[in-house]
PDB file of C-alpha atoms in Angstrom:
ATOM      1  CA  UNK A 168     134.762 125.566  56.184  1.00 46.00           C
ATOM      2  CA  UNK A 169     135.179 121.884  56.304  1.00 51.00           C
ATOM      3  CA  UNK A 170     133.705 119.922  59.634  1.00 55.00           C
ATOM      4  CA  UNK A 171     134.799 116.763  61.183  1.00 59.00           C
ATOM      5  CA  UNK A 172     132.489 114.535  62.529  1.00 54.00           C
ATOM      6  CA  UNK A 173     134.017 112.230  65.015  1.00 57.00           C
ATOM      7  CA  UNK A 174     132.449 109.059  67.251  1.00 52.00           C
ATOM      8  CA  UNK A 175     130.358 111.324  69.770  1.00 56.00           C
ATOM      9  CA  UNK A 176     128.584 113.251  66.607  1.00 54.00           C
ATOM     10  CA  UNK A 177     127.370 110.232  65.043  1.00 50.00           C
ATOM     11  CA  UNK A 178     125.726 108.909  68.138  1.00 52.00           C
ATOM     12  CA  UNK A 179     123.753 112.458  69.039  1.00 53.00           C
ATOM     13  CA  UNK A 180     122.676 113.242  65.860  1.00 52.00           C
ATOM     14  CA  UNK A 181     120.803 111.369  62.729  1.00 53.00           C
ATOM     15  CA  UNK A 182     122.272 108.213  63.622  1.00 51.00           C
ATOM     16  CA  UNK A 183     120.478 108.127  67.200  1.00 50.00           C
ATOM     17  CA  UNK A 184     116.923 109.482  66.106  1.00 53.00           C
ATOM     18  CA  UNK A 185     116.693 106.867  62.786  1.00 52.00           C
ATOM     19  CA  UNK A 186     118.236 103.602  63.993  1.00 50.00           C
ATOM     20  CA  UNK A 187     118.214 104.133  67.608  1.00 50.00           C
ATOM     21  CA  UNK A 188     114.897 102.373  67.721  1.00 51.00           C
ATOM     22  CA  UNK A 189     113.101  99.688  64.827  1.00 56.00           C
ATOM     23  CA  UNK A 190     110.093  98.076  63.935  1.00 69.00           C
ATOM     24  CA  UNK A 191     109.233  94.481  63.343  1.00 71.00           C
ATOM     25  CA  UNK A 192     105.764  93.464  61.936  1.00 77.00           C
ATOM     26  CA  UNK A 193     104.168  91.116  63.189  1.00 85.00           C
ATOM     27  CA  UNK A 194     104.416  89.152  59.537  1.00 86.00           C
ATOM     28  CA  UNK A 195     108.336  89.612  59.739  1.00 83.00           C
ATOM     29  CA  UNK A 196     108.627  87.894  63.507  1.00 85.00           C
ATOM     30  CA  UNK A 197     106.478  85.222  62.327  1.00 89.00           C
ATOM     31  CA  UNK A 198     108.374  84.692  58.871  1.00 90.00           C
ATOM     32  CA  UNK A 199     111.177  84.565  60.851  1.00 87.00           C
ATOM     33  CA  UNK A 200     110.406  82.277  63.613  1.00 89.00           C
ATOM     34  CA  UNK A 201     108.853  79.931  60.852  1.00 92.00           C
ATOM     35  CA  UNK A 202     111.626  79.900  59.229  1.00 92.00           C
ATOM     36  CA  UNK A 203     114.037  79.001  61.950  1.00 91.00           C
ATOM     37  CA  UNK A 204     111.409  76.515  63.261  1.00 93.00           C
ATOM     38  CA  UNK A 205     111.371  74.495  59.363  1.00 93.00           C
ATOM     39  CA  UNK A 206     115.419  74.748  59.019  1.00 92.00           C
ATOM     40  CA  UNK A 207     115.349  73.462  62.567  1.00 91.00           C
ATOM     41  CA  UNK A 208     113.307  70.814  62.156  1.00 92.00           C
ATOM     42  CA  UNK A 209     115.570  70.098  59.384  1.00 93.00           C
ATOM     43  CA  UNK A 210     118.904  70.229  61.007  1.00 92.00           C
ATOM     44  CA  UNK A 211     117.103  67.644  63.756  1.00 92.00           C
ATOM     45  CA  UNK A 212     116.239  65.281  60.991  1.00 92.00           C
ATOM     46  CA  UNK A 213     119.715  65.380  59.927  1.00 91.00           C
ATOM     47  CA  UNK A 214     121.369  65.098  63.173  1.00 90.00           C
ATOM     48  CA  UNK A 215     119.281  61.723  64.070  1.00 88.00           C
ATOM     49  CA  UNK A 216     119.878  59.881  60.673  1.00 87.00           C
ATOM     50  CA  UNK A 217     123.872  60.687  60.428  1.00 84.00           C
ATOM     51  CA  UNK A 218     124.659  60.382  64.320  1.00 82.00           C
ATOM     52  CA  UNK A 219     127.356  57.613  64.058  1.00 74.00           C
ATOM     53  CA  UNK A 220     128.156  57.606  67.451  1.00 68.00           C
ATOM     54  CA  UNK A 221     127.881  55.445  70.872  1.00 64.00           C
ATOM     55  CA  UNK A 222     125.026  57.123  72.447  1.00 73.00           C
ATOM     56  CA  UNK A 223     122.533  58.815  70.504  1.00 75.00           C
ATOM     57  CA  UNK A 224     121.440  62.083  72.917  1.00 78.00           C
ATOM     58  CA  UNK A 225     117.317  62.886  71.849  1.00 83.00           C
ATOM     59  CA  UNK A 226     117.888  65.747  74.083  1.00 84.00           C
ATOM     60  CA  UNK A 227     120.818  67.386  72.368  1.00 84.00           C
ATOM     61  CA  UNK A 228     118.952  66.970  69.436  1.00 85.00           C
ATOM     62  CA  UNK A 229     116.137  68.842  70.584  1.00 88.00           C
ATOM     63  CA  UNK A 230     118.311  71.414  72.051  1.00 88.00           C
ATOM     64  CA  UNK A 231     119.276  72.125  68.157  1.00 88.00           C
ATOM     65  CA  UNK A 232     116.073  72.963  67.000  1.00 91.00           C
ATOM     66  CA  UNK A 233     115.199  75.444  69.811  1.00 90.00           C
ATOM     67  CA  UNK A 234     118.286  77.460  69.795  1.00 89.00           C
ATOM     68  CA  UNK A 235     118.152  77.806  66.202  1.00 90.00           C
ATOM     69  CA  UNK A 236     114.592  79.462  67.173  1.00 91.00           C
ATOM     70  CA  UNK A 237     116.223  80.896  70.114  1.00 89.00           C
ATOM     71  CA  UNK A 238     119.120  82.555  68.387  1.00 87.00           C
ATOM     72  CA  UNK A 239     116.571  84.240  65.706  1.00 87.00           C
ATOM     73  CA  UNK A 240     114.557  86.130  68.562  1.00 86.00           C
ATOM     74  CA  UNK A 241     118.073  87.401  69.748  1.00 84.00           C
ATOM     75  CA  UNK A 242     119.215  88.854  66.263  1.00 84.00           C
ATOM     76  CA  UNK A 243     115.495  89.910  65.876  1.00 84.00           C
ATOM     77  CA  UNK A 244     115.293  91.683  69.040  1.00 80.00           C
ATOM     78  CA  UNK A 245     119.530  93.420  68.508  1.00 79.00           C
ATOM     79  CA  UNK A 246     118.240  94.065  65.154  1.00 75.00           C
ATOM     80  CA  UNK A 247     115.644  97.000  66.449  1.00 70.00           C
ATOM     81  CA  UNK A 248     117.656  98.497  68.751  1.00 65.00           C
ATOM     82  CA  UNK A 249     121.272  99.514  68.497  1.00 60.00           C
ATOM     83  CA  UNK A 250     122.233 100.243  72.220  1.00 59.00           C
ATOM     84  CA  UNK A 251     120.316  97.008  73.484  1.00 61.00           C
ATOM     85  CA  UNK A 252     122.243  94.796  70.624  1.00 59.00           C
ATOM     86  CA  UNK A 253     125.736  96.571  72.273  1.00 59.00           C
ATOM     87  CA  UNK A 254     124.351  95.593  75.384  1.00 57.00           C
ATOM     88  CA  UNK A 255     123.845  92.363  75.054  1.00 62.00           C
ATOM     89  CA  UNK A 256     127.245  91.591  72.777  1.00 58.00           C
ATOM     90  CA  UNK A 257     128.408  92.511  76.263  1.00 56.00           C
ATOM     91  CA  UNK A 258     126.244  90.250  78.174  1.00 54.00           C
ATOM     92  CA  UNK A 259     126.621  87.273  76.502  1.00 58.00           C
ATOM     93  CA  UNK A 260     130.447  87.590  76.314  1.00 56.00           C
ATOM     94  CA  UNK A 261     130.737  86.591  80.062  1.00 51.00           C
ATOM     95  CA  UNK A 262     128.334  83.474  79.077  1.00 54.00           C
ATOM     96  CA  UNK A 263     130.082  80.264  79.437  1.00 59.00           C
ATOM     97  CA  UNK A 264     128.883  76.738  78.618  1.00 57.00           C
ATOM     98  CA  UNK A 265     130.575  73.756  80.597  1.00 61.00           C
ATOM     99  CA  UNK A 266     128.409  71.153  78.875  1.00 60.00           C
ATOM    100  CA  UNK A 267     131.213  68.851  77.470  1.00 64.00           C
ATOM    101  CA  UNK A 268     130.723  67.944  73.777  1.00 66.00           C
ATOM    102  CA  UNK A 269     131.583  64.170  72.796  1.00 68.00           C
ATOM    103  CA  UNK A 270     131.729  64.053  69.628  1.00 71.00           C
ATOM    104  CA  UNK A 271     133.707  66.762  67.442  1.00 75.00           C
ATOM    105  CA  UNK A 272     130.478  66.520  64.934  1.00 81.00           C
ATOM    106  CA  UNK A 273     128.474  68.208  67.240  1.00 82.00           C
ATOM    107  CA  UNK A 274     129.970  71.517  67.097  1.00 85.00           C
ATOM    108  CA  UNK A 275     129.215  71.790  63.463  1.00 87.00           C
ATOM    109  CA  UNK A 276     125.607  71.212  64.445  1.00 89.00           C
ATOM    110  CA  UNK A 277     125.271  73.852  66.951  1.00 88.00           C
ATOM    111  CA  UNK A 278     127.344  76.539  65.002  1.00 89.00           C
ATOM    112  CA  UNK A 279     124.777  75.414  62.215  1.00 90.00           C
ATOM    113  CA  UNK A 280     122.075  75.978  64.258  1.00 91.00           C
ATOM    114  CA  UNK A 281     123.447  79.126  65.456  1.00 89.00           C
ATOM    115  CA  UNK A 282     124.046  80.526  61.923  1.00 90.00           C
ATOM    116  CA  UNK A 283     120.621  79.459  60.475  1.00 91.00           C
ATOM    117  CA  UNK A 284     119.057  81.398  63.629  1.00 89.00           C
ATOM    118  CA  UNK A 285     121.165  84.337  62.865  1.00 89.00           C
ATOM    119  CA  UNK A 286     120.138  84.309  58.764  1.00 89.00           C
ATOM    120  CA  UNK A 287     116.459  83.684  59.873  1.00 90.00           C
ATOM    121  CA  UNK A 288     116.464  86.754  62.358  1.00 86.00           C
ATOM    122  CA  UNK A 289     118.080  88.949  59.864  1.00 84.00           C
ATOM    123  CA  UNK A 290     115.409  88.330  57.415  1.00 85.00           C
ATOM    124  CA  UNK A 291     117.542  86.087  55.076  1.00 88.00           C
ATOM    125  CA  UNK A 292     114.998  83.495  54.650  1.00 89.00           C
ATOM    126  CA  UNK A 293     116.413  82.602  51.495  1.00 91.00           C
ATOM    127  CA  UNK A 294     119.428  82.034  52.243  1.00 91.00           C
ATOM    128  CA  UNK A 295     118.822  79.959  55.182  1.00 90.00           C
ATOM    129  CA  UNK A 296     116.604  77.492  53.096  1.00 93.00           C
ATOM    130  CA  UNK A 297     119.594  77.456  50.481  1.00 93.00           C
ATOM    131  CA  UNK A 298     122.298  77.125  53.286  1.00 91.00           C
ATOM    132  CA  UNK A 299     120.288  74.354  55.321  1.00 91.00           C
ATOM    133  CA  UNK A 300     119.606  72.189  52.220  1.00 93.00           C
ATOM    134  CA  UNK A 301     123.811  72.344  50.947  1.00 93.00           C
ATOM    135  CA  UNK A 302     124.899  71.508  54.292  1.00 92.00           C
ATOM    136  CA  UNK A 303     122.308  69.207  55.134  1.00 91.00           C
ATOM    137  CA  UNK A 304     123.356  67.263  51.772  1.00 92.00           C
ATOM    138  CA  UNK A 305     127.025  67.906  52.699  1.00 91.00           C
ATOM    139  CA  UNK A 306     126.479  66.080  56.115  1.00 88.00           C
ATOM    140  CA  UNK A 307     124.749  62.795  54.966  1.00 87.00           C
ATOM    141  CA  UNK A 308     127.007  62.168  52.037  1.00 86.00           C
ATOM    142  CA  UNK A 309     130.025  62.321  54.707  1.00 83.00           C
ATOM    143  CA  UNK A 310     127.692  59.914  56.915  1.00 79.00           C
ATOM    144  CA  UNK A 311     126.503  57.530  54.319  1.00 75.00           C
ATOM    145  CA  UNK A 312     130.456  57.256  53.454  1.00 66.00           C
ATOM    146  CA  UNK A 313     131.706  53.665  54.304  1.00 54.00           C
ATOM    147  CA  UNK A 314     134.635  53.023  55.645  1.00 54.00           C
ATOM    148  CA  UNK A 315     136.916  49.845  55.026  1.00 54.00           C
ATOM    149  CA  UNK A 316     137.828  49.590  58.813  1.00 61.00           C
ATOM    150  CA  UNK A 317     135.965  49.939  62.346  1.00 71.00           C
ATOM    151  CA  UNK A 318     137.803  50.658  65.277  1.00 77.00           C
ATOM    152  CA  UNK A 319     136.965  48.111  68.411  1.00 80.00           C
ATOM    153  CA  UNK A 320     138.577  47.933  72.223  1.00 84.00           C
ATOM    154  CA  UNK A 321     139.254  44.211  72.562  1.00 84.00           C
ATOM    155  CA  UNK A 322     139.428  43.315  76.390  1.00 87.00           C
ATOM    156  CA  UNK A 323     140.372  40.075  77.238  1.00 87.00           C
ATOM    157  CA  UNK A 324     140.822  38.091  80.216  1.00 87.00           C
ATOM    158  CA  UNK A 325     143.395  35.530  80.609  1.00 86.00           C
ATOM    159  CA  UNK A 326     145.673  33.258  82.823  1.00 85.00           C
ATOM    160  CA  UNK A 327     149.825  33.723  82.524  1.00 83.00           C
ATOM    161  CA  UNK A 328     149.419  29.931  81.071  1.00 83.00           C
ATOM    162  CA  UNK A 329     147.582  31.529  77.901  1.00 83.00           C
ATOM    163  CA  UNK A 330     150.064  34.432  77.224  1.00 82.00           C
ATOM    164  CA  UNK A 331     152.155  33.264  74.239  1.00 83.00           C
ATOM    165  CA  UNK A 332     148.969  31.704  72.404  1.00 83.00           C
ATOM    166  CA  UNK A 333     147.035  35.200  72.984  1.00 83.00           C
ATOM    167  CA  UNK A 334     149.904  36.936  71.618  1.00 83.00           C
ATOM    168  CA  UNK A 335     150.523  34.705  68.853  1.00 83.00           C
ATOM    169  CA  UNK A 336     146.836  34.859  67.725  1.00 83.00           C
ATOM    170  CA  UNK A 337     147.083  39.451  68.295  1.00 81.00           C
ATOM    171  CA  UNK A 338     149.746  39.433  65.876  1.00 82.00           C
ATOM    172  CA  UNK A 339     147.333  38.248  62.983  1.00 79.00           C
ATOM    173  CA  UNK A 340     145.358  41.493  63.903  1.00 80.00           C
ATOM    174  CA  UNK A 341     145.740  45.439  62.751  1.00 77.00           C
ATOM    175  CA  UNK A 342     146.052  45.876  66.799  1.00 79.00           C
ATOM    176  CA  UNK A 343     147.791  48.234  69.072  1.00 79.00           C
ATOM    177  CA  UNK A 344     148.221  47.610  73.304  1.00 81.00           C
ATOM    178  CA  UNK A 345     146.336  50.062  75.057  1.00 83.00           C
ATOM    179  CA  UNK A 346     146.321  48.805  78.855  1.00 83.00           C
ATOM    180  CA  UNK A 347     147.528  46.131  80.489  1.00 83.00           C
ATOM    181  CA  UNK A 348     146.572  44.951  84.297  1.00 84.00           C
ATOM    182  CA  UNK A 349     147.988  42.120  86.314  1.00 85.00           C
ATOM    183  CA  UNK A 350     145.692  40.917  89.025  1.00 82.00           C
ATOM    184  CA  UNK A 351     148.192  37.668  90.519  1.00 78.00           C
ATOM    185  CA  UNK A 352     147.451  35.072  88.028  1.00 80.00           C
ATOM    186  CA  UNK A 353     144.781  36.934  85.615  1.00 85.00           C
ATOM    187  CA  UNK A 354     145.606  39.553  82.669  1.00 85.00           C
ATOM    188  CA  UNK A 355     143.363  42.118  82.019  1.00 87.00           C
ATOM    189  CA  UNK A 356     144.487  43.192  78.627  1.00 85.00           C
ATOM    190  CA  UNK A 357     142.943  46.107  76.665  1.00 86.00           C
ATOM    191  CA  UNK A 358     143.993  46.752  72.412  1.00 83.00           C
ATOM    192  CA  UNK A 359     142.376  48.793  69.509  1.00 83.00           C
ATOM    193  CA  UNK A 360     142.088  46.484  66.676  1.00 82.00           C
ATOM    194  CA  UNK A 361     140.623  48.346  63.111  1.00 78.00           C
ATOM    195  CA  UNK A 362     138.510  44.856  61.871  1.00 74.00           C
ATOM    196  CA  UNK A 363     136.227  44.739  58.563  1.00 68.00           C
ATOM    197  CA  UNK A 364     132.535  44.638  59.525  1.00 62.00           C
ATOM    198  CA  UNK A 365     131.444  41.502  60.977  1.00 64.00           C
ATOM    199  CA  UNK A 366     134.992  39.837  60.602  1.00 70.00           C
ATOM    200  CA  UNK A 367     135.177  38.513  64.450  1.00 72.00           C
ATOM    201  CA  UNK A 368     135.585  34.921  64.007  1.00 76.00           C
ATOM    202  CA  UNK A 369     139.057  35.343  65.890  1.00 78.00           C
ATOM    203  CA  UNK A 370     137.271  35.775  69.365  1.00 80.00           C
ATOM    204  CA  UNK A 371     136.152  32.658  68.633  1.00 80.00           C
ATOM    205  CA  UNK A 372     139.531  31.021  68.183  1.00 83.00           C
ATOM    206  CA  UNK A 373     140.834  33.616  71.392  1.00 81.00           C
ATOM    207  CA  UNK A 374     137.884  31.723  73.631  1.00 82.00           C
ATOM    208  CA  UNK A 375     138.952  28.643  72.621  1.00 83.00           C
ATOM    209  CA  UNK A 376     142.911  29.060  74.020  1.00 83.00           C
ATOM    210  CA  UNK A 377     143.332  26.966  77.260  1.00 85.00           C
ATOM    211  CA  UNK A 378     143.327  29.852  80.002  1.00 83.00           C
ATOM    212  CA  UNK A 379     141.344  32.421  78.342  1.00 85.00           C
ATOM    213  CA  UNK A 380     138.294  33.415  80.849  1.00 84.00           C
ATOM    214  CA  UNK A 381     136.507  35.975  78.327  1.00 85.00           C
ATOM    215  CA  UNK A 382     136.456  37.894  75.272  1.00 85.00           C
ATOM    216  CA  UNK A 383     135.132  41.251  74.803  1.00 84.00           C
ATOM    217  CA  UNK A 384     134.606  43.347  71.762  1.00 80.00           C
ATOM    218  CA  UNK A 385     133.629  47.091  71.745  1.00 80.00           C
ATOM    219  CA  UNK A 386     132.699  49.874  69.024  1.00 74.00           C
ATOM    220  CA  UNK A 387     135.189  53.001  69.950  1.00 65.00           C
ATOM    221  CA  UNK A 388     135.019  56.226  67.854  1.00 59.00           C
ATOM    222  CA  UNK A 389     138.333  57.272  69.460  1.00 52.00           C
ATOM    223  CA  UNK A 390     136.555  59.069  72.719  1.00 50.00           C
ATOM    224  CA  UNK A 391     136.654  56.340  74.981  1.00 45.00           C
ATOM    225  CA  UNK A 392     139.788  57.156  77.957  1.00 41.00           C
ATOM    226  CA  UNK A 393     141.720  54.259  79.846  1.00 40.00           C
TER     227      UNK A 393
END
């Protein structure tokens, strides 16, 4: 006579009394944490030498390195007990982080983290090395990448007098109008210009237009909100 096992069988029986509970050496949770400590040393290295942007965040950085440790002891610990792992998928699925993240490069850093803490905690140490070292490569060719353009935010300051020669000497830039403020007889005008590296010899030819009060030139990485 044929038997059907359904859900409820497989969770009182042989299934409960062999991985119910788990053992970790002591050798395995060091292994482990070793491992995600190394790889996150590694992805920290990484982070600080290909961080392109505005304002470089030491504490971020740092932040990558422990939950990569961090997210090992959590697979660890699932990994010896089934009901606590179910547990806590349900616990950390009403976790939510408001921290805002800048710069879309960061995500790939913490889900890199994340993943290297999860291969470490499995056991995987092998593949985490192999994973850590490809990506890692991946990441600084992309940042050592030049590009033929930098984007700026050029503010300037001027009087109505000075409008047509401003906006004669604009039109010899890449540049498009962002904002544009009229306090009586002084314009506050905002534009992103794309310039080669070091080409700014036109803010000296802007300062030098009859009515121009100042000149200001800023790095943007497309973040920056008017």
């Amino acid at each position: 006579m044929n038997e059907t096992m359904n859900f409820n069988d497989i969770l009182t029986n042989d299934f409960v009394n062999n991985f119910m509970f788990g053992n970790l050496s002591i050798i395995d949770i060091l292994l482990g944490l070793l491992t995600a400590f190394i790889v996150g040393g590694f992805i920290y290295f990484v982070y600080k030498n290909t961080y392109k942007g505005v304002l470089y965040s030491s504490s971020f950085n740092a932040t990558l390195l422990v939950m990569t440790m961090i997210t090992c002891l959590v697979i660890m610990t699932i990994s010896t007990n089934v009901v606590l792992s179910l547990g806590m998928v349900g616990a950390l699925s009403i976790v939510r982080f408001r921290t805002a993240i800048k710069d879309p490069l960061d995500i790939v850093f913490m889900f890199w983290a994340i993943a290297a803490g999860i291969s470490s905690g499995a056991g995987l140490y092998f593949l985490t090395f192999i994973g850590a070292v490809v990506i890692g490569i991946v990441l600084i060719i992309i940042s050592r990448k030049k590009h033929v353009d930098t984007m700026y935010l050029l503010v300037i300051h001027y009087t109505e007098e000075a409008a047509d020669d401003v906006k004669k000497e604009l039109h010899k830039l890449n540049h498009t109008l962002k904002s544009k403020i009229m306090r009586k007889n002084v314009i506050e005008q905002t534009s992103e210009v794309r310039l080669k590296i070091d080409n700014t010899a036109f803010m000296t030819r802007l300062n030098e237009i009859e009515g121009v009060r100042d000149v200001s030139l800023v790095q943007y990485n497309g973040d920056y909100a008017l």
